[in-house]
């Protein structure tokens, strides 16, 4: 008998057809009413879940008695209670690697657009304000040769560091749980404590996963350690930064600017950040290119299919549940 799969987000027609070759597929349909109600109603029958952007833990999955695998279409897995899934023997898979370069591109776009005020001056031009040559109050700051601080030197952090070092001649500093000697050799990257990195870097790029340890890693004290001329970029997760403290720091000129792709609450349709010309605000698009989102969907599909057919999936977050 075919197993049943429930998609909890972002599954296009092609993916639905591929899944249907091996499984019964349930896709909540907003035209048929509340999708949360449809999701909850289907849960007791379901062997596999696929999607992203939904909190799944003890409370949400209590009735999912047959659940064997959750396949997330994301690299980050802070939405899932890994301990609970593991306790229940439910496999959790994610989509690392395939989004590394596009997410690093976005990180660098935020560095560039914050430094050179791209979004702000685009709006200025389109508003018809360009009547004479731009003067110092609208000047940006250089990127080339400035010091780049990477907080959390994983794959994406390393890809940003390469862009900075090889493309922009930037000295690289990094902080995190472990020393990366290969990168120190390759890029001349230097390890620092977080406080020291904040004090020295011209651009501070946050690329750490969200966990209890990194929640509000950057607050008023940390922003106060940064140079007044420095720019903070967050492409990791919103709650790593205490947003009210950042808003205050941007408002007071404690730091020069911020490039943000993520927020404490998402989606974000209203925020004091939107009134600040020194904040570039993007709608969580780190991996949002056609090619990368396709690659993530393909990988999540493979992970789900393997797990449900009894083959070890490629990207197990909790390998201890796999008894195969
Ligand atoms: C996801 C991301 O697409 O992979 C991640 O962890 O942040 C993005 O690439 C996003 O989380 C989907 O909601």
CSV table of C-alpha atoms and ligand atoms in Angstrom, one decimal:
chain,number,residue,atom,x,y,z
A,1,UNK,CA,0.0,0.0,0.0
A,2,UNK,CA,1.2,3.5,-0.9
A,3,UNK,CA,2.4,5.7,2.0
A,4,UNK,CA,0.9,9.2,2.4
A,5,UNK,CA,2.7,12.5,2.1
A,6,UNK,CA,1.4,15.9,3.2
A,7,UNK,CA,3.0,19.0,1.8
A,8,UNK,CA,2.9,21.9,4.2
A,9,UNK,CA,4.2,24.6,1.8
A,10,UNK,CA,5.6,25.5,-1.6
A,11,UNK,CA,5.0,22.3,-3.6
A,12,UNK,CA,4.4,23.0,-7.3
A,13,UNK,CA,2.5,20.9,-9.8
A,14,UNK,CA,5.6,19.1,-11.0
A,15,UNK,CA,6.7,18.1,-7.5
A,16,UNK,CA,3.1,17.0,-6.7
A,17,UNK,CA,3.2,14.8,-9.8
A,18,UNK,CA,6.6,13.3,-8.9
A,19,UNK,CA,5.4,12.6,-5.4
A,20,UNK,CA,2.2,11.0,-6.7
A,21,UNK,CA,4.3,8.3,-8.5
A,22,UNK,CA,5.1,6.7,-5.2
A,23,UNK,CA,2.8,8.1,-2.6
A,24,UNK,CA,-0.7,9.4,-1.9
A,25,UNK,CA,-0.3,13.1,-1.8
A,26,UNK,CA,-2.3,15.6,0.2
A,27,UNK,CA,-1.8,19.3,-0.5
A,28,UNK,CA,-3.9,21.7,1.6
A,29,UNK,CA,-5.8,24.0,-0.7
A,30,UNK,CA,-6.7,27.6,0.5
A,31,UNK,CA,-9.7,27.5,-1.9
A,32,UNK,CA,-11.1,24.6,0.2
A,33,UNK,CA,-11.0,26.6,3.4
A,34,UNK,CA,-8.5,26.9,6.3
A,35,UNK,CA,-5.2,25.2,5.4
A,36,UNK,CA,-4.3,24.7,9.0
A,37,UNK,CA,-7.5,22.8,9.6
A,38,UNK,CA,-6.8,20.7,6.5
A,39,UNK,CA,-3.2,20.1,7.7
A,40,UNK,CA,-4.4,19.0,11.1
A,41,UNK,CA,-7.1,16.8,9.7
A,42,UNK,CA,-4.7,14.9,7.5
A,43,UNK,CA,-1.9,14.4,10.1
A,44,UNK,CA,-3.0,11.1,11.6
A,45,UNK,CA,-2.8,9.4,8.2
A,46,UNK,CA,0.5,10.9,7.1
A,47,UNK,CA,3.9,9.1,6.8
A,48,UNK,CA,5.9,12.0,5.4
A,49,UNK,CA,5.8,15.8,5.6
A,50,UNK,CA,7.5,18.1,3.1
A,51,UNK,CA,7.8,21.9,3.1
A,52,UNK,CA,9.2,24.8,5.0
A,53,UNK,CA,8.3,27.7,7.2
A,54,UNK,CA,6.1,25.9,9.7
A,55,UNK,CA,6.8,25.2,13.3
A,56,UNK,CA,6.6,21.5,14.0
A,57,UNK,CA,7.1,20.1,17.5
A,58,UNK,CA,5.3,18.2,20.2
A,59,UNK,CA,2.2,20.2,20.2
A,60,UNK,CA,1.7,20.3,16.4
A,61,UNK,CA,2.6,16.7,15.8
A,62,UNK,CA,0.9,14.9,18.7
A,63,UNK,CA,-1.7,13.3,16.3
A,64,UNK,CA,0.8,12.3,13.6
A,65,UNK,CA,1.0,8.7,14.8
A,66,UNK,CA,2.4,7.3,11.6
A,67,UNK,CA,4.9,10.0,10.8
A,68,UNK,CA,8.3,8.7,9.7
A,69,UNK,CA,10.0,11.7,8.1
A,70,UNK,CA,9.9,15.4,8.0
A,71,UNK,CA,11.7,16.7,4.9
A,72,UNK,CA,12.4,20.4,5.2
A,73,UNK,CA,12.9,22.6,2.1
A,74,UNK,CA,15.5,24.7,3.9
A,75,UNK,CA,19.0,24.4,5.4
A,76,UNK,CA,18.0,25.9,8.7
A,77,UNK,CA,16.0,23.6,11.0
A,78,UNK,CA,15.1,26.0,13.9
A,79,UNK,CA,11.4,25.5,13.1
A,80,UNK,CA,11.6,21.9,14.2
A,81,UNK,CA,11.9,20.4,17.7
A,82,UNK,CA,14.7,18.0,16.8
A,83,UNK,CA,14.8,16.5,20.3
A,84,UNK,CA,11.2,15.6,20.1
A,85,UNK,CA,11.4,14.2,16.6
A,86,UNK,CA,14.4,12.1,17.6
A,87,UNK,CA,12.7,10.8,20.7
A,88,UNK,CA,9.8,9.6,18.5
A,89,UNK,CA,12.2,8.1,15.9
A,90,UNK,CA,11.0,10.5,13.2
A,91,UNK,CA,13.8,11.4,10.7
A,92,UNK,CA,14.4,15.1,9.9
A,93,UNK,CA,16.1,16.1,6.7
A,94,UNK,CA,17.2,19.4,5.3
A,95,UNK,CA,18.8,20.9,2.1
A,96,UNK,CA,22.3,22.1,2.8
A,97,UNK,CA,25.0,22.9,0.1
A,98,UNK,CA,22.7,23.6,-2.8
A,99,UNK,CA,21.9,27.1,-1.5
A,100,UNK,CA,25.3,28.0,-0.3
A,101,UNK,CA,26.4,30.2,-3.2
A,102,UNK,CA,23.1,32.0,-3.9
A,103,UNK,CA,22.8,32.8,-0.2
A,104,UNK,CA,26.3,34.1,-0.1
A,105,UNK,CA,25.5,36.2,-3.2
A,106,UNK,CA,22.6,37.7,-1.2
A,107,UNK,CA,24.8,38.4,1.8
A,108,UNK,CA,27.2,40.2,-0.4
A,109,UNK,CA,24.4,42.2,-2.1
A,110,UNK,CA,23.4,43.4,1.3
A,111,UNK,CA,27.0,44.5,2.1
A,112,UNK,CA,27.2,46.3,-1.2
A,113,UNK,CA,23.7,47.9,-1.1
A,114,UNK,CA,24.1,49.1,2.5
A,115,UNK,CA,27.6,50.5,1.9
A,116,UNK,CA,26.7,52.2,-1.4
A,117,UNK,CA,23.1,53.1,-0.3
A,118,UNK,CA,21.7,51.4,-3.5
A,119,UNK,CA,18.1,50.9,-2.4
A,120,UNK,CA,17.9,54.3,-0.8
A,121,UNK,CA,19.3,56.2,-3.8
A,122,UNK,CA,17.3,54.1,-6.2
A,123,UNK,CA,14.1,55.4,-4.4
A,124,UNK,CA,15.6,58.9,-4.4
A,125,UNK,CA,16.1,58.9,-8.2
A,126,UNK,CA,12.7,57.4,-8.9
A,127,UNK,CA,11.1,60.0,-6.6
A,128,UNK,CA,12.4,62.7,-9.0
A,129,UNK,CA,14.9,64.1,-6.4
A,130,UNK,CA,18.0,64.0,-8.7
A,131,UNK,CA,18.2,67.7,-9.7
A,132,UNK,CA,22.0,68.1,-9.3
A,133,UNK,CA,25.1,66.1,-8.5
A,134,UNK,CA,24.9,64.0,-5.4
A,135,UNK,CA,26.7,65.7,-2.4
A,136,UNK,CA,28.4,64.3,0.7
A,137,UNK,CA,25.3,63.7,2.8
A,138,UNK,CA,24.4,61.0,0.2
A,139,UNK,CA,27.9,59.5,-0.2
A,140,UNK,CA,28.4,55.9,0.6
A,141,UNK,CA,31.4,54.1,2.1
A,142,UNK,CA,33.9,51.8,0.4
A,143,UNK,CA,33.8,48.0,0.5
A,144,UNK,CA,37.1,47.2,-1.2
A,145,UNK,CA,39.8,46.6,1.3
A,146,UNK,CA,37.6,47.0,4.4
A,147,UNK,CA,37.6,44.4,7.2
A,148,UNK,CA,34.9,41.7,6.9
A,149,UNK,CA,33.8,39.9,10.1
A,150,UNK,CA,31.9,36.7,9.7
A,151,UNK,CA,30.0,35.5,12.8
A,152,UNK,CA,29.6,31.7,12.3
A,153,UNK,CA,32.0,30.4,9.7
A,154,UNK,CA,30.0,27.5,8.1
A,155,UNK,CA,29.7,26.9,4.4
A,156,UNK,CA,27.7,30.1,3.7
A,157,UNK,CA,30.1,32.2,5.9
A,158,UNK,CA,33.1,30.7,4.0
A,159,UNK,CA,31.4,31.5,0.6
A,160,UNK,CA,30.9,35.1,1.7
A,161,UNK,CA,34.5,35.3,3.0
A,162,UNK,CA,35.8,34.1,-0.3
A,163,UNK,CA,33.9,36.8,-2.1
A,164,UNK,CA,35.3,39.4,0.2
A,165,UNK,CA,38.9,38.1,0.2
A,166,UNK,CA,39.3,37.2,-3.4
A,167,UNK,CA,37.0,39.8,-5.0
A,168,UNK,CA,37.3,42.8,-2.7
A,169,UNK,CA,40.7,42.3,-1.0
A,170,UNK,CA,39.1,42.3,2.4
A,171,UNK,CA,40.9,41.1,5.5
A,172,UNK,CA,38.7,38.4,7.0
A,173,UNK,CA,37.9,37.9,10.7
A,174,UNK,CA,35.6,35.2,12.0
A,175,UNK,CA,34.1,34.0,15.3
A,176,UNK,CA,32.4,30.8,16.3
A,177,UNK,CA,32.7,27.6,18.1
A,178,UNK,CA,35.7,26.2,16.3
A,179,UNK,CA,38.8,27.2,14.5
A,180,UNK,CA,38.8,26.6,10.7
A,181,UNK,CA,42.5,26.1,9.9
A,182,UNK,CA,41.9,25.3,6.2
A,183,UNK,CA,40.1,28.7,5.8
A,184,UNK,CA,42.8,30.4,7.8
A,185,UNK,CA,45.3,29.0,5.3
A,186,UNK,CA,43.2,29.7,2.2
A,187,UNK,CA,42.0,33.2,3.0
A,188,UNK,CA,44.3,34.3,5.7
A,189,UNK,CA,41.2,34.5,7.9
A,190,UNK,CA,41.8,35.3,11.6
A,191,UNK,CA,39.9,34.0,14.5
A,192,UNK,CA,38.5,36.5,17.1
A,193,UNK,CA,36.2,36.4,20.1
A,194,UNK,CA,32.8,37.8,19.1
A,195,UNK,CA,33.5,41.0,21.1
A,196,UNK,CA,36.8,41.5,19.4
A,197,UNK,CA,35.4,40.9,16.0
A,198,UNK,CA,32.6,43.4,16.6
A,199,UNK,CA,35.2,46.0,17.6
A,200,UNK,CA,37.4,45.5,14.6
A,201,UNK,CA,35.2,44.7,11.6
A,202,UNK,CA,33.8,47.3,9.1
A,203,UNK,CA,31.1,44.8,8.0
A,204,UNK,CA,29.7,42.2,10.5
A,205,UNK,CA,27.9,39.4,8.7
A,206,UNK,CA,25.7,37.1,10.8
A,207,UNK,CA,25.6,33.6,9.4
A,208,UNK,CA,25.0,31.5,12.6
A,209,UNK,CA,22.2,29.0,13.0
A,210,UNK,CA,19.5,30.0,15.5
A,211,UNK,CA,19.6,28.1,18.7
A,212,UNK,CA,19.2,28.8,22.4
A,213,UNK,CA,22.9,29.9,22.4
A,214,UNK,CA,22.5,32.3,19.5
A,215,UNK,CA,19.1,33.8,20.4
A,216,UNK,CA,19.7,37.6,20.9
A,217,UNK,CA,23.5,37.1,20.4
A,218,UNK,CA,23.5,40.7,19.2
A,219,UNK,CA,21.9,43.2,21.6
A,220,UNK,CA,22.5,46.7,22.8
A,221,UNK,CA,25.9,45.9,24.4
A,222,UNK,CA,27.2,44.2,21.3
A,223,UNK,CA,26.0,46.9,18.9
A,224,UNK,CA,27.8,49.4,21.2
A,225,UNK,CA,31.0,47.5,20.7
A,226,UNK,CA,30.8,48.0,16.9
A,227,UNK,CA,32.5,50.9,15.1
A,228,UNK,CA,30.2,53.9,14.5
A,229,UNK,CA,31.1,53.5,10.8
A,230,UNK,CA,30.3,49.7,10.7
A,231,UNK,CA,27.5,47.9,8.9
A,232,UNK,CA,25.6,44.9,10.3
A,233,UNK,CA,24.3,42.3,7.9
A,234,UNK,CA,21.9,39.5,9.0
A,235,UNK,CA,21.1,36.7,6.5
A,236,UNK,CA,20.8,34.1,9.3
A,237,UNK,CA,17.7,34.3,11.4
A,238,UNK,CA,15.9,37.4,12.9
A,239,UNK,CA,16.0,36.4,16.5
A,240,UNK,CA,19.8,36.4,16.6
A,241,UNK,CA,19.5,40.2,16.8
A,242,UNK,CA,17.4,42.0,19.4
A,243,UNK,CA,15.4,44.0,16.9
A,244,UNK,CA,14.4,47.0,19.1
A,245,UNK,CA,18.1,47.5,20.1
A,246,UNK,CA,19.1,47.4,16.4
A,247,UNK,CA,16.4,49.9,15.5
A,248,UNK,CA,17.7,52.2,18.3
A,249,UNK,CA,21.3,51.8,17.2
A,250,UNK,CA,20.4,52.7,13.6
A,251,UNK,CA,18.3,55.6,14.7
A,252,UNK,CA,21.0,57.0,17.1
A,253,UNK,CA,24.0,56.4,14.7
A,254,UNK,CA,25.6,53.9,17.1
A,255,UNK,CA,26.3,52.0,13.8
A,256,UNK,CA,26.2,53.2,10.2
A,257,UNK,CA,23.7,50.9,8.8
A,258,UNK,CA,22.2,47.4,8.5
A,259,UNK,CA,21.4,45.0,5.6
A,260,UNK,CA,18.6,42.7,6.7
A,261,UNK,CA,17.0,39.6,5.1
A,262,UNK,CA,15.5,38.2,8.3
A,263,UNK,CA,13.5,39.5,11.2
A,264,UNK,CA,12.2,38.5,14.7
A,265,UNK,CA,8.8,38.1,13.2
A,266,UNK,CA,8.2,37.0,9.6
A,267,UNK,CA,6.5,38.0,7.3
A,268,UNK,CA,7.0,41.6,8.4
A,269,UNK,CA,4.5,44.1,7.0
A,270,UNK,CA,5.0,47.0,9.4
A,271,UNK,CA,8.1,48.0,11.3
A,272,UNK,CA,10.1,51.1,12.4
A,273,UNK,CA,12.9,49.7,10.3
A,274,UNK,CA,10.9,50.7,7.2
A,275,UNK,CA,11.3,54.4,8.2
A,276,UNK,CA,15.1,54.1,8.5
A,277,UNK,CA,17.0,55.1,5.4
A,278,UNK,CA,20.1,53.3,6.7
A,279,UNK,CA,18.4,49.9,6.9
A,280,UNK,CA,18.1,47.8,3.7
A,281,UNK,CA,15.2,45.5,4.3
A,282,UNK,CA,14.6,42.4,2.1
A,283,UNK,CA,11.8,39.8,2.5
A,284,UNK,CA,13.9,36.7,3.4
A,285,UNK,CA,15.2,35.9,0.0
A,286,UNK,CA,18.6,34.4,0.8
A,287,UNK,CA,17.9,31.3,-1.3
A,288,UNK,CA,15.2,32.7,-3.5
A,289,UNK,CA,16.5,32.2,-7.0
A,290,UNK,CA,14.8,30.0,-9.5
A,291,UNK,CA,17.7,27.6,-9.8
A,292,UNK,CA,18.4,27.3,-6.1
A,293,UNK,CA,14.8,26.9,-5.0
A,294,UNK,CA,14.4,24.2,-7.7
A,295,UNK,CA,17.6,22.5,-6.4
A,296,UNK,CA,16.3,22.7,-2.8
A,297,UNK,CA,12.9,21.2,-3.8
A,298,UNK,CA,14.7,18.4,-5.7
A,299,UNK,CA,16.9,17.6,-2.8
A,300,UNK,CA,14.0,17.7,-0.3
A,301,UNK,CA,12.0,15.4,-2.6
A,302,UNK,CA,14.9,12.9,-2.8
A,303,UNK,CA,15.3,13.0,1.0
A,304,UNK,CA,11.7,12.3,1.6
A,305,UNK,CA,11.4,9.6,-1.1
A,306,UNK,CA,14.5,7.8,0.2
A,307,UNK,CA,13.3,7.8,3.8
A,308,UNK,CA,9.9,6.5,3.0
A,309,UNK,CA,11.2,3.8,0.7
A,310,UNK,CA,13.6,2.6,3.4
A,311,UNK,CA,16.9,4.0,2.0
A,312,UNK,CA,19.0,6.3,4.1
A,313,UNK,CA,18.4,9.9,3.0
A,314,UNK,CA,21.3,12.1,2.0
A,315,UNK,CA,20.8,14.9,4.6
A,316,UNK,CA,19.7,13.5,7.9
A,317,UNK,CA,19.7,16.1,10.7
A,318,UNK,CA,19.2,13.4,13.3
A,319,UNK,CA,21.1,10.4,12.0
A,320,UNK,CA,20.6,8.5,15.2
A,321,UNK,CA,17.0,7.7,14.3
A,322,UNK,CA,18.2,5.8,11.2
A,323,UNK,CA,18.3,2.1,12.0
A,324,UNK,CA,18.8,0.9,8.4
B,1,LIG,C1,14.3,29.0,3.3
B,1,LIG,C2,16.3,29.5,4.6
B,1,LIG,O1,13.9,28.9,2.0
B,1,LIG,O2,17.1,27.4,4.0
B,1,LIG,C3,16.9,28.2,4.9
B,1,LIG,O3,17.2,27.9,6.1
B,1,LIG,O4,16.3,30.4,5.4
B,1,LIG,C4,15.6,29.7,3.3
B,1,LIG,O5,16.5,29.3,2.3
B,1,LIG,C5,13.3,29.6,4.1
B,1,LIG,O6,13.6,29.3,5.5
B,1,LIG,C6,11.9,29.1,3.8
B,1,LIG,O7,11.0,29.5,4.7
